[in-house]
Amino acid sequence: MRKQLVFIFVFLVIFFLCHETLAQIAPAPPLKVDNITSILEKGGQFTTFIKLLKATQVADQLNNQLSTPNPNDGLTIFAPSDNAFSGLKPGTLNSLSDQDKLSLVQYHILPTLMTTSQFQTASNPLRTQAGDVKSGKFPLNVTATAGNQVNITTGVVNATVANTVYSDRRIAVYQVDQVLLPLQIFGTTPVPAPAPDVPDKDASVPSPKASKGADTGSSGAVSLKSHQPAMVAFGLAVFGTIFWGL
């Protein structure tokens, strides 16, 4: 009987000690979610691009997509540096409408995760979040060399991937040396030539003026009416000289 009491007492002591220990263990922290803004801020040279992401609310969209536990295709972002934006003509961004700014930001985002090696086998044109490339609205072509240099062409500019800012199983962020200007927004259309001037049918055509001292007829020939008397007198003088000389 005494042994049973001792066993029960030891069991209760162990039970309360274990319960107290488990209660002191802190709950596991929630799974860290990648934030596109924090990723770019750590890069230290994407201030303008971050402002555009926030102003167009694309940053919220991307963060919501990254918060899903198992994203289907992931994301690829081409982030222009502040130096790339400084290379634009002054007032370029301010001249864009809100819709054009949204399309410009979405043009820098691929709805699939692509590594640098996958660029070598990419099928152009790539699909961006700006629009459907099948209709030719926002084509984006990427080529990679044997040395893993990635070149991007938009039809307006030729850019190069400078380095990898961040990558994991959900997102890849690459720095580009130029702002990717889509042809849909920044493409130039030929200016039509001005139409030739059509002469007025009612306008009168001035007649040519005759030279001084000459009387011109409708055919433009000089009239000899004013010279007939002088010619007759000259003929009579010649005839008289010959006759009297005989």
mmCIF file with all atom_site columns, N, CA, C and O in Angstrom, residues 77-127:
data_model
loop_
_atom_site.group_PDB
_atom_site.id
_atom_site.type_symbol
_atom_site.label_atom_id
_atom_site.label_alt_id
_atom_site.label_comp_id
_atom_site.label_asym_id
_atom_site.label_entity_id
_atom_site.label_seq_id
_atom_site.pdbx_PDB_ins_code
_atom_site.Cartn_x
_atom_site.Cartn_y
_atom_site.Cartn_z
_atom_site.occupancy
_atom_site.B_iso_or_equiv
_atom_site.pdbx_formal_charge
_atom_site.auth_seq_id
_atom_site.auth_comp_id
_atom_site.auth_asym_id
_atom_site.auth_atom_id
_atom_site.pdbx_PDB_model_num
ATOM 1   N N  . ILE A 1 77  ? 10.212 39.628 -61.324 1.00 0.00 ? 77  ILE A N  1
ATOM 2   C CA . ILE A 1 77  ? 10.112 41.085 -61.386 1.00 0.00 ? 77  ILE A CA 1
ATOM 3   C C  . ILE A 1 77  ? 11.423 41.660 -61.905 1.00 0.00 ? 77  ILE A C  1
ATOM 4   O O  . ILE A 1 77  ? 12.507 41.337 -61.400 1.00 0.00 ? 77  ILE A O  1
ATOM 5   N N  . PHE A 1 78  ? 11.316 42.514 -62.927 1.00 0.00 ? 78  PHE A N  1
ATOM 6   C CA . PHE A 1 78  ? 12.459 43.266 -63.437 1.00 0.00 ? 78  PHE A CA 1
ATOM 7   C C  . PHE A 1 78  ? 12.388 44.662 -62.809 1.00 0.00 ? 78  PHE A C  1
ATOM 8   O O  . PHE A 1 78  ? 11.519 45.464 -63.158 1.00 0.00 ? 78  PHE A O  1
ATOM 9   N N  . ALA A 1 79  ? 13.302 44.929 -61.880 1.00 0.00 ? 79  ALA A N  1
ATOM 10  C CA . ALA A 1 79  ? 13.263 46.175 -61.120 1.00 0.00 ? 79  ALA A CA 1
ATOM 11  C C  . ALA A 1 79  ? 14.273 47.178 -61.674 1.00 0.00 ? 79  ALA A C  1
ATOM 12  O O  . ALA A 1 79  ? 15.485 46.967 -61.548 1.00 0.00 ? 79  ALA A O  1
ATOM 13  N N  . PRO A 1 80  ? 13.814 48.293 -62.275 1.00 0.00 ? 80  PRO A N  1
ATOM 14  C CA . PRO A 1 80  ? 14.747 49.327 -62.727 1.00 0.00 ? 80  PRO A CA 1
ATOM 15  C C  . PRO A 1 80  ? 15.326 50.081 -61.536 1.00 0.00 ? 80  PRO A C  1
ATOM 16  O O  . PRO A 1 80  ? 14.610 50.420 -60.598 1.00 0.00 ? 80  PRO A O  1
ATOM 17  N N  . SER A 1 81  ? 16.604 50.348 -61.586 1.00 0.00 ? 81  SER A N  1
ATOM 18  C CA . SER A 1 81  ? 17.246 51.112 -60.517 1.00 0.00 ? 81  SER A CA 1
ATOM 19  C C  . SER A 1 81  ? 16.891 52.587 -60.639 1.00 0.00 ? 81  SER A C  1
ATOM 20  O O  . SER A 1 81  ? 16.323 53.040 -61.638 1.00 0.00 ? 81  SER A O  1
ATOM 21  N N  . ASP A 1 82  ? 17.244 53.356 -59.615 1.00 0.00 ? 82  ASP A N  1
ATOM 22  C CA . ASP A 1 82  ? 17.005 54.801 -59.667 1.00 0.00 ? 82  ASP A CA 1
ATOM 23  C C  . ASP A 1 82  ? 17.801 55.445 -60.799 1.00 0.00 ? 82  ASP A C  1
ATOM 24  O O  . ASP A 1 82  ? 17.345 56.414 -61.415 1.00 0.00 ? 82  ASP A O  1
ATOM 25  N N  . ASN A 1 83  ? 18.987 54.924 -61.084 1.00 0.00 ? 83  ASN A N  1
ATOM 26  C CA . ASN A 1 83  ? 19.774 55.440 -62.207 1.00 0.00 ? 83  ASN A CA 1
ATOM 27  C C  . ASN A 1 83  ? 19.062 55.199 -63.529 1.00 0.00 ? 83  ASN A C  1
ATOM 28  O O  . ASN A 1 83  ? 19.148 56.014 -64.457 1.00 0.00 ? 83  ASN A O  1
ATOM 29  N N  . ALA A 1 84  ? 18.356 54.075 -63.627 1.00 0.00 ? 84  ALA A N  1
ATOM 30  C CA . ALA A 1 84  ? 17.612 53.790 -64.850 1.00 0.00 ? 84  ALA A CA 1
ATOM 31  C C  . ALA A 1 84  ? 16.491 54.810 -65.044 1.00 0.00 ? 84  ALA A C  1
ATOM 32  O O  . ALA A 1 84  ? 16.261 55.294 -66.156 1.00 0.00 ? 84  ALA A O  1
ATOM 33  N N  . PHE A 1 85  ? 15.801 55.165 -63.978 1.00 0.00 ? 85  PHE A N  1
ATOM 34  C CA . PHE A 1 85  ? 14.728 56.167 -64.089 1.00 0.00 ? 85  PHE A CA 1
ATOM 35  C C  . PHE A 1 85  ? 15.288 57.554 -64.380 1.00 0.00 ? 85  PHE A C  1
ATOM 36  O O  . PHE A 1 85  ? 14.645 58.347 -65.074 1.00 0.00 ? 85  PHE A O  1
ATOM 37  N N  . SER A 1 86  ? 16.464 57.844 -63.866 1.00 0.00 ? 86  SER A N  1
ATOM 38  C CA . SER A 1 86  ? 17.061 59.158 -64.137 1.00 0.00 ? 86  SER A CA 1
ATOM 39  C C  . SER A 1 86  ? 17.463 59.300 -65.594 1.00 0.00 ? 86  SER A C  1
ATOM 40  O O  . SER A 1 86  ? 17.658 60.419 -66.076 1.00 0.00 ? 86  SER A O  1
ATOM 41  N N  . GLY A 1 87  ? 17.569 58.195 -66.308 1.00 0.00 ? 87  GLY A N  1
ATOM 42  C CA . GLY A 1 87  ? 17.899 58.250 -67.726 1.00 0.00 ? 87  GLY A CA 1
ATOM 43  C C  . GLY A 1 87  ? 16.723 58.582 -68.621 1.00 0.00 ? 87  GLY A C  1
ATOM 44  O O  . GLY A 1 87  ? 16.904 58.805 -69.822 1.00 0.00 ? 87  GLY A O  1
ATOM 45  N N  . LEU A 1 88  ? 15.511 58.632 -68.061 1.00 0.00 ? 88  LEU A N  1
ATOM 46  C CA . LEU A 1 88  ? 14.339 59.000 -68.853 1.00 0.00 ? 88  LEU A CA 1
ATOM 47  C C  . LEU A 1 88  ? 14.318 60.503 -69.108 1.00 0.00 ? 88  LEU A C  1
ATOM 48  O O  . LEU A 1 88  ? 14.925 61.279 -68.379 1.00 0.00 ? 88  LEU A O  1
ATOM 49  N N  . LYS A 1 89  ? 13.597 60.902 -70.130 1.00 0.00 ? 89  LYS A N  1
ATOM 50  C CA . LYS A 1 89  ? 13.444 62.319 -70.410 1.00 0.00 ? 89  LYS A CA 1
ATOM 51  C C  . LYS A 1 89  ? 12.682 62.980 -69.252 1.00 0.00 ? 89  LYS A C  1
ATOM 52  O O  . LYS A 1 89  ? 11.774 62.379 -68.683 1.00 0.00 ? 89  LYS A O  1
ATOM 53  N N  . PRO A 1 90  ? 13.049 64.202 -68.899 1.00 0.00 ? 90  PRO A N  1
ATOM 54  C CA . PRO A 1 90  ? 12.346 64.879 -67.793 1.00 0.00 ? 90  PRO A CA 1
ATOM 55  C C  . PRO A 1 90  ? 10.842 64.961 -68.052 1.00 0.00 ? 90  PRO A C  1
ATOM 56  O O  . PRO A 1 90  ? 10.401 65.289 -69.148 1.00 0.00 ? 90  PRO A O  1
ATOM 57  N N  . GLY A 1 91  ? 10.081 64.634 -67.030 1.00 0.00 ? 91  GLY A N  1
ATOM 58  C CA . GLY A 1 91  ? 8.629  64.705 -67.135 1.00 0.00 ? 91  GLY A CA 1
ATOM 59  C C  . GLY A 1 91  ? 7.968  63.486 -67.739 1.00 0.00 ? 91  GLY A C  1
ATOM 60  O O  . GLY A 1 91  ? 6.749  63.495 -67.939 1.00 0.00 ? 91  GLY A O  1
ATOM 61  N N  . THR A 1 92  ? 8.744  62.437 -68.018 1.00 0.00 ? 92  THR A N  1
ATOM 62  C CA . THR A 1 92  ? 8.168  61.253 -68.666 1.00 0.00 ? 92  THR A CA 1
ATOM 63  C C  . THR A 1 92  ? 7.101  60.606 -67.794 1.00 0.00 ? 92  THR A C  1
ATOM 64  O O  . THR A 1 92  ? 5.988  60.328 -68.254 1.00 0.00 ? 92  THR A O  1
ATOM 65  N N  . LEU A 1 93  ? 7.401  60.374 -66.525 1.00 0.00 ? 93  LEU A N  1
ATOM 66  C CA . LEU A 1 93  ? 6.443  59.706 -65.646 1.00 0.00 ? 93  LEU A CA 1
ATOM 67  C C  . LEU A 1 93  ? 5.240  60.603 -65.353 1.00 0.00 ? 93  LEU A C  1
ATOM 68  O O  . LEU A 1 93  ? 4.102  60.126 -65.288 1.00 0.00 ? 93  LEU A O  1
ATOM 69  N N  . ASN A 1 94  ? 5.476  61.881 -65.187 1.00 0.00 ? 94  ASN A N  1
ATOM 70  C CA . ASN A 1 94  ? 4.378  62.797 -64.874 1.00 0.00 ? 94  ASN A CA 1
ATOM 71  C C  . ASN A 1 94  ? 3.408  62.948 -66.040 1.00 0.00 ? 94  ASN A C  1
ATOM 72  O O  . ASN A 1 94  ? 2.243  63.311 -65.839 1.00 0.00 ? 94  ASN A O  1
ATOM 73  N N  . SER A 1 95  ? 3.876  62.684 -67.245 1.00 0.00 ? 95  SER A N  1
ATOM 74  C CA . SER A 1 95  ? 3.009  62.829 -68.416 1.00 0.00 ? 95  SER A CA 1
ATOM 75  C C  . SER A 1 95  ? 2.104  61.623 -68.622 1.00 0.00 ? 95  SER A C  1
ATOM 76  O O  . SER A 1 95  ? 1.212  61.663 -69.468 1.00 0.00 ? 95  SER A O  1
ATOM 77  N N  . LEU A 1 96  ? 2.319  60.555 -67.854 1.00 0.00 ? 96  LEU A N  1
ATOM 78  C CA . LEU A 1 96  ? 1.520  59.341 -68.029 1.00 0.00 ? 96  LEU A CA 1
ATOM 79  C C  . LEU A 1 96  ? 0.223  59.424 -67.235 1.00 0.00 ? 96  LEU A C  1
ATOM 80  O O  . LEU A 1 96  ? 0.177  59.995 -66.149 1.00 0.00 ? 96  LEU A O  1
ATOM 81  N N  . SER A 1 97  ? -0.813 58.813 -67.782 1.00 0.00 ? 97  SER A N  1
ATOM 82  C CA . SER A 1 97  ? -2.074 58.695 -67.049 1.00 0.00 ? 97  SER A CA 1
ATOM 83  C C  . SER A 1 97  ? -1.940 57.601 -65.991 1.00 0.00 ? 97  SER A C  1
ATOM 84  O O  . SER A 1 97  ? -0.972 56.833 -65.981 1.00 0.00 ? 97  SER A O  1
ATOM 85  N N  . ASP A 1 98  ? -2.918 57.516 -65.105 1.00 0.00 ? 98  ASP A N  1
ATOM 86  C CA . ASP A 1 98  ? -2.877 56.487 -64.067 1.00 0.00 ? 98  ASP A CA 1
ATOM 87  C C  . ASP A 1 98  ? -2.893 55.092 -64.679 1.00 0.00 ? 98  ASP A C  1
ATOM 88  O O  . ASP A 1 98  ? -2.212 54.185 -64.193 1.00 0.00 ? 98  ASP A O  1
ATOM 89  N N  . GLN A 1 99  ? -3.669 54.919 -65.750 1.00 0.00 ? 99  GLN A N  1
ATOM 90  C CA . GLN A 1 99  ? -3.726 53.619 -66.406 1.00 0.00 ? 99  GLN A CA 1
ATOM 91  C C  . GLN A 1 99  ? -2.397 53.265 -67.052 1.00 0.00 ? 99  GLN A C  1
ATOM 92  O O  . GLN A 1 99  ? -1.945 52.113 -66.998 1.00 0.00 ? 99  GLN A O  1
ATOM 93  N N  . ASP A 1 100 ? -1.733 54.252 -67.667 1.00 0.00 ? 100 ASP A N  1
ATOM 94  C CA . ASP A 1 100 ? -0.431 54.001 -68.285 1.00 0.00 ? 100 ASP A CA 1
ATOM 95  C C  . ASP A 1 100 ? 0.622  53.674 -67.233 1.00 0.00 ? 100 ASP A C  1
ATOM 96  O O  . ASP A 1 100 ? 1.494  52.830 -67.465 1.00 0.00 ? 100 ASP A O  1
ATOM 97  N N  . LYS A 1 101 ? 0.556  54.341 -66.075 1.00 0.00 ? 101 LYS A N  1
ATOM 98  C CA . LYS A 1 101 ? 1.497  54.027 -64.999 1.00 0.00 ? 101 LYS A CA 1
ATOM 99  C C  . LYS A 1 101 ? 1.297  52.598 -64.513 1.00 0.00 ? 101 LYS A C  1
ATOM 100 O O  . LYS A 1 101 ? 2.262  51.875 -64.244 1.00 0.00 ? 101 LYS A O  1
ATOM 101 N N  . LEU A 1 102 ? 0.032  52.188 -64.412 1.00 0.00 ? 102 LEU A N  1
ATOM 102 C CA . LEU A 1 102 ? -0.259 50.816 -63.993 1.00 0.00 ? 102 LEU A CA 1
ATOM 103 C C  . LEU A 1 102 ? 0.276  49.820 -65.012 1.00 0.00 ? 102 LEU A C  1
ATOM 104 O O  . LEU A 1 102 ? 0.915  48.826 -64.643 1.00 0.00 ? 102 LEU A O  1
ATOM 105 N N  . SER A 1 103 ? 0.050  50.087 -66.278 1.00 0.00 ? 103 SER A N  1
ATOM 106 C CA . SER A 1 103 ? 0.547  49.181 -67.322 1.00 0.00 ? 103 SER A CA 1
ATOM 107 C C  . SER A 1 103 ? 2.071  49.151 -67.340 1.00 0.00 ? 103 SER A C  1
ATOM 108 O O  . SER A 1 103 ? 2.672  48.092 -67.580 1.00 0.00 ? 103 SER A O  1
ATOM 109 N N  . LEU A 1 104 ? 2.710  50.297 -67.092 1.00 0.00 ? 104 LEU A N  1
ATOM 110 C CA . LEU A 1 104 ? 4.167  50.352 -67.066 1.00 0.00 ? 104 LEU A CA 1
ATOM 111 C C  . LEU A 1 104 ? 4.728  49.469 -65.960 1.00 0.00 ? 104 LEU A C  1
ATOM 112 O O  . LEU A 1 104 ? 5.683  48.718 -66.178 1.00 0.00 ? 104 LEU A O  1
ATOM 113 N N  . VAL A 1 105 ? 4.133  49.537 -64.764 1.00 0.00 ? 105 VAL A N  1
ATOM 114 C CA . VAL A 1 105 ? 4.604  48.715 -63.654 1.00 0.00 ? 105 VAL A CA 1
ATOM 115 C C  . VAL A 1 105 ? 4.341  47.240 -63.933 1.00 0.00 ? 105 VAL A C  1
ATOM 116 O O  . VAL A 1 105 ? 5.213  46.382 -63.732 1.00 0.00 ? 105 VAL A O  1
ATOM 117 N N  . GLN A 1 106 ? 3.144  46.914 -64.423 1.00 0.00 ? 106 GLN A N  1
ATOM 118 C CA . GLN A 1 106 ? 2.799  45.520 -64.708 1.00 0.00 ? 106 GLN A CA 1
ATOM 119 C C  . GLN A 1 106 ? 3.669  44.935 -65.822 1.00 0.00 ? 106 GLN A C  1
ATOM 120 O O  . GLN A 1 106 ? 3.868  43.715 -65.883 1.00 0.00 ? 106 GLN A O  1
ATOM 121 N N  . TYR A 1 107 ? 4.163  45.803 -66.681 1.00 0.00 ? 107 TYR A N  1
ATOM 122 C CA . TYR A 1 107 ? 5.028  45.347 -67.782 1.00 0.00 ? 107 TYR A CA 1
ATOM 123 C C  . TYR A 1 107 ? 6.357  44.797 -67.263 1.00 0.00 ? 107 TYR A C  1
ATOM 124 O O  . TYR A 1 107 ? 7.029  44.043 -67.953 1.00 0.00 ? 107 TYR A O  1
ATOM 125 N N  . HIS A 1 108 ? 6.728  45.169 -66.046 1.00 0.00 ? 108 HIS A N  1
ATOM 126 C CA . HIS A 1 108 ? 7.975  44.703 -65.439 1.00 0.00 ? 108 HIS A CA 1
ATOM 127 C C  . HIS A 1 108 ? 7.791  43.417 -64.634 1.00 0.00 ? 108 HIS A C  1
ATOM 128 O O  . HIS A 1 108 ? 8.727  42.971 -63.967 1.00 0.00 ? 108 HIS A O  1
ATOM 129 N N  . ILE A 1 109 ? 6.595  42.815 -64.703 1.00 0.00 ? 109 ILE A N  1
ATOM 130 C CA . ILE A 1 109 ? 6.296  41.645 -63.876 1.00 0.00 ? 109 ILE A CA 1
ATOM 131 C C  . ILE A 1 109 ? 5.851  40.485 -64.762 1.00 0.00 ? 109 ILE A C  1
ATOM 132 O O  . ILE A 1 109 ? 4.935  40.639 -65.585 1.00 0.00 ? 109 ILE A O  1
ATOM 133 N N  . LEU A 1 110 ? 6.497  39.338 -64.586 1.00 0.00 ? 110 LEU A N  1
ATOM 134 C CA . LEU A 1 110 ? 6.086  38.112 -65.262 1.00 0.00 ? 110 LEU A CA 1
ATOM 135 C C  . LEU A 1 110 ? 5.277  37.261 -64.281 1.00 0.00 ? 110 LEU A C  1
ATOM 136 O O  . LEU A 1 110 ? 5.671  37.110 -63.123 1.00 0.00 ? 110 LEU A O  1
ATOM 137 N N  . PRO A 1 111 ? 4.161  36.690 -64.721 1.00 0.00 ? 111 PRO A N  1
ATOM 138 C CA . PRO A 1 111 ? 3.336  35.879 -63.811 1.00 0.00 ? 111 PRO A CA 1
ATOM 139 C C  . PRO A 1 111 ? 3.879  34.465 -63.615 1.00 0.00 ? 111 PRO A C  1
ATOM 140 O O  . PRO A 1 111 ? 3.138  33.573 -63.209 1.00 0.00 ? 111 PRO A O  1
ATOM 141 N N  . THR A 1 112 ? 5.151  34.258 -63.888 1.00 0.00 ? 112 THR A N  1
ATOM 142 C CA . THR A 1 112 ? 5.804  32.971 -63.676 1.00 0.00 ? 112 THR A CA 1
ATOM 143 C C  . THR A 1 112 ? 7.182  33.202 -63.064 1.00 0.00 ? 112 THR A C  1
ATOM 144 O O  . THR A 1 112 ? 7.786  34.262 -63.264 1.00 0.00 ? 112 THR A O  1
ATOM 145 N N  . LEU A 1 113 ? 7.657  32.231 -62.341 1.00 0.00 ? 113 LEU A N  1
ATOM 146 C CA . LEU A 1 113 ? 8.991  32.304 -61.748 1.00 0.00 ? 113 LEU A CA 1
ATOM 147 C C  . LEU A 1 113 ? 10.011 31.784 -62.758 1.00 0.00 ? 113 LEU A C  1
ATOM 148 O O  . LEU A 1 113 ? 9.903  30.664 -63.250 1.00 0.00 ? 113 LEU A O  1
ATOM 149 N N  . MET A 1 114 ? 11.008 32.625 -63.079 1.00 0.00 ? 114 MET A N  1
ATOM 150 C CA . MET A 1 114 ? 12.026 32.247 -64.052 1.00 0.00 ? 114 MET A CA 1
ATOM 151 C C  . MET A 1 114 ? 13.411 32.471 -63.457 1.00 0.00 ? 114 MET A C  1
ATOM 152 O O  . MET A 1 114 ? 13.714 33.555 -62.954 1.00 0.00 ? 114 MET A O  1
ATOM 153 N N  . THR A 1 115 ? 14.236 31.445 -63.539 1.00 0.00 ? 115 THR A N  1
ATOM 154 C CA . THR A 1 115 ? 15.625 31.563 -63.113 1.00 0.00 ? 115 THR A CA 1
ATOM 155 C C  . THR A 1 115 ? 16.460 32.062 -64.292 1.00 0.00 ? 115 THR A C  1
ATOM 156 O O  . THR A 1 115 ? 15.994 32.103 -65.435 1.00 0.00 ? 115 THR A O  1
ATOM 157 N N  . THR A 1 116 ? 17.699 32.443 -64.023 1.00 0.00 ? 116 THR A N  1
ATOM 158 C CA . THR A 1 116 ? 18.563 32.943 -65.093 1.00 0.00 ? 116 THR A CA 1
ATOM 159 C C  . THR A 1 116 ? 18.809 31.886 -66.158 1.00 0.00 ? 116 THR A C  1
ATOM 160 O O  . THR A 1 116 ? 18.928 32.198 -67.347 1.00 0.00 ? 116 THR A O  1
ATOM 161 N N  . SER A 1 117 ? 18.883 30.634 -65.757 1.00 0.00 ? 117 SER A N  1
ATOM 162 C CA . SER A 1 117 ? 19.103 29.575 -66.741 1.00 0.00 ? 117 SER A CA 1
ATOM 163 C C  . SER A 1 117 ? 17.871 29.344 -67.608 1.00 0.00 ? 117 SER A C  1
ATOM 164 O O  . SER A 1 117 ? 17.985 28.959 -68.777 1.00 0.00 ? 117 SER A O  1
ATOM 165 N N  . GLN A 1 118 ? 16.684 29.606 -67.075 1.00 0.00 ? 118 GLN A N  1
ATOM 166 C CA . GLN A 1 118 ? 15.459 29.409 -67.849 1.00 0.00 ? 118 GLN A CA 1
ATOM 167 C C  . GLN A 1 118 ? 15.293 30.462 -68.936 1.00 0.00 ? 118 GLN A C  1
ATOM 168 O O  . GLN A 1 118 ? 14.553 30.246 -69.898 1.00 0.00 ? 118 GLN A O  1
ATOM 169 N N  . PHE A 1 119 ? 15.975 31.595 -68.804 1.00 0.00 ? 119 PHE A N  1
ATOM 170 C CA . PHE A 1 119 ? 15.897 32.616 -69.848 1.00 0.00 ? 119 PHE A CA 1
ATOM 171 C C  . PHE A 1 119 ? 16.502 32.123 -71.157 1.00 0.00 ? 119 PHE A C  1
ATOM 172 O O  . PHE A 1 119 ? 16.138 32.598 -72.228 1.00 0.00 ? 119 PHE A O  1
ATOM 173 N N  . GLN A 1 120 ? 17.435 31.195 -71.077 1.00 0.00 ? 120 GLN A N  1
ATOM 174 C CA . GLN A 1 120 ? 18.083 30.691 -72.285 1.00 0.00 ? 120 GLN A CA 1
ATOM 175 C C  . GLN A 1 120 ? 17.133 29.876 -73.152 1.00 0.00 ? 120 GLN A C  1
ATOM 176 O O  . GLN A 1 120 ? 17.328 29.771 -74.362 1.00 0.00 ? 120 GLN A O  1
ATOM 177 N N  . THR A 1 121 ? 16.111 29.314 -72.549 1.00 0.00 ? 121 THR A N  1
ATOM 178 C CA . THR A 1 121 ? 15.148 28.507 -73.302 1.00 0.00 ? 121 THR A CA 1
ATOM 179 C C  . THR A 1 121 ? 13.765 29.147 -73.326 1.00 0.00 ? 121 THR A C  1
ATOM 180 O O  . THR A 1 121 ? 12.778 28.475 -73.640 1.00 0.00 ? 121 THR A O  1
ATOM 181 N N  . ALA A 1 122 ? 13.700 30.432 -73.004 1.00 0.00 ? 122 ALA A N  1
ATOM 182 C CA . ALA A 1 122 ? 12.401 31.107 -72.945 1.00 0.00 ? 122 ALA A CA 1
ATOM 183 C C  . ALA A 1 122 ? 11.806 31.236 -74.341 1.00 0.00 ? 122 ALA A C  1
ATOM 184 O O  . ALA A 1 122 ? 12.513 31.416 -75.332 1.00 0.00 ? 122 ALA A O  1
ATOM 185 N N  . SER A 1 123 ? 10.499 31.145 -74.408 1.00 0.00 ? 123 SER A N  1
ATOM 186 C CA . SER A 1 123 ? 9.773  31.295 -75.668 1.00 0.00 ? 123 SER A CA 1
ATOM 187 C C  . SER A 1 123 ? 9.243  32.720 -75.765 1.00 0.00 ? 123 SER A C  1
ATOM 188 O O  . SER A 1 123 ? 8.390  33.132 -74.977 1.00 0.00 ? 123 SER A O  1
ATOM 189 N N  . ASN A 1 124 ? 9.775  33.468 -76.708 1.00 0.00 ? 124 ASN A N  1
ATOM 190 C CA . ASN A 1 124 ? 9.391  34.872 -76.867 1.00 0.00 ? 124 ASN A CA 1
ATOM 191 C C  . ASN A 1 124 ? 8.178  35.007 -77.776 1.00 0.00 ? 124 ASN A C  1
ATOM 192 O O  . ASN A 1 124 ? 7.957  34.184 -78.656 1.00 0.00 ? 124 ASN A O  1
ATOM 193 N N  . PRO A 1 125 ? 7.394  36.071 -77.586 1.00 0.00 ? 125 PRO A N  1
ATOM 194 C CA . PRO A 1 125 ? 7.525  37.077 -76.528 1.00 0.00 ? 125 PRO A CA 1
ATOM 195 C C  . PRO A 1 125 ? 6.970  36.561 -75.203 1.00 0.00 ? 125 PRO A C  1
ATOM 196 O O  . PRO A 1 125 ? 6.051  35.740 -75.182 1.00 0.00 ? 125 PRO A O  1
ATOM 197 N N  . LEU A 1 126 ? 7.549  37.059 -74.105 1.00 0.00 ? 126 LEU A N  1
ATOM 198 C CA . LEU A 1 126 ? 7.110  36.636 -72.778 1.00 0.00 ? 126 LEU A CA 1
ATOM 199 C C  . LEU A 1 126 ? 5.805  37.343 -72.405 1.00 0.00 ? 126 LEU A C  1
ATOM 200 O O  . LEU A 1 126 ? 5.567  38.479 -72.797 1.00 0.00 ? 126 LEU A O  1
ATOM 201 N N  . ARG A 1 127 ? 5.003  36.661 -71.632 1.00 0.00 ? 127 ARG A N  1
ATOM 202 C CA . ARG A 1 127 ? 3.740  37.231 -71.163 1.00 0.00 ? 127 ARG A CA 1
ATOM 203 C C  . ARG A 1 127 ? 4.000  37.990 -69.871 1.00 0.00 ? 127 ARG A C  1
ATOM 204 O O  . ARG A 1 127 ? 4.582  37.464 -68.932 1.00 0.00 ? 127 ARG A O  1
#
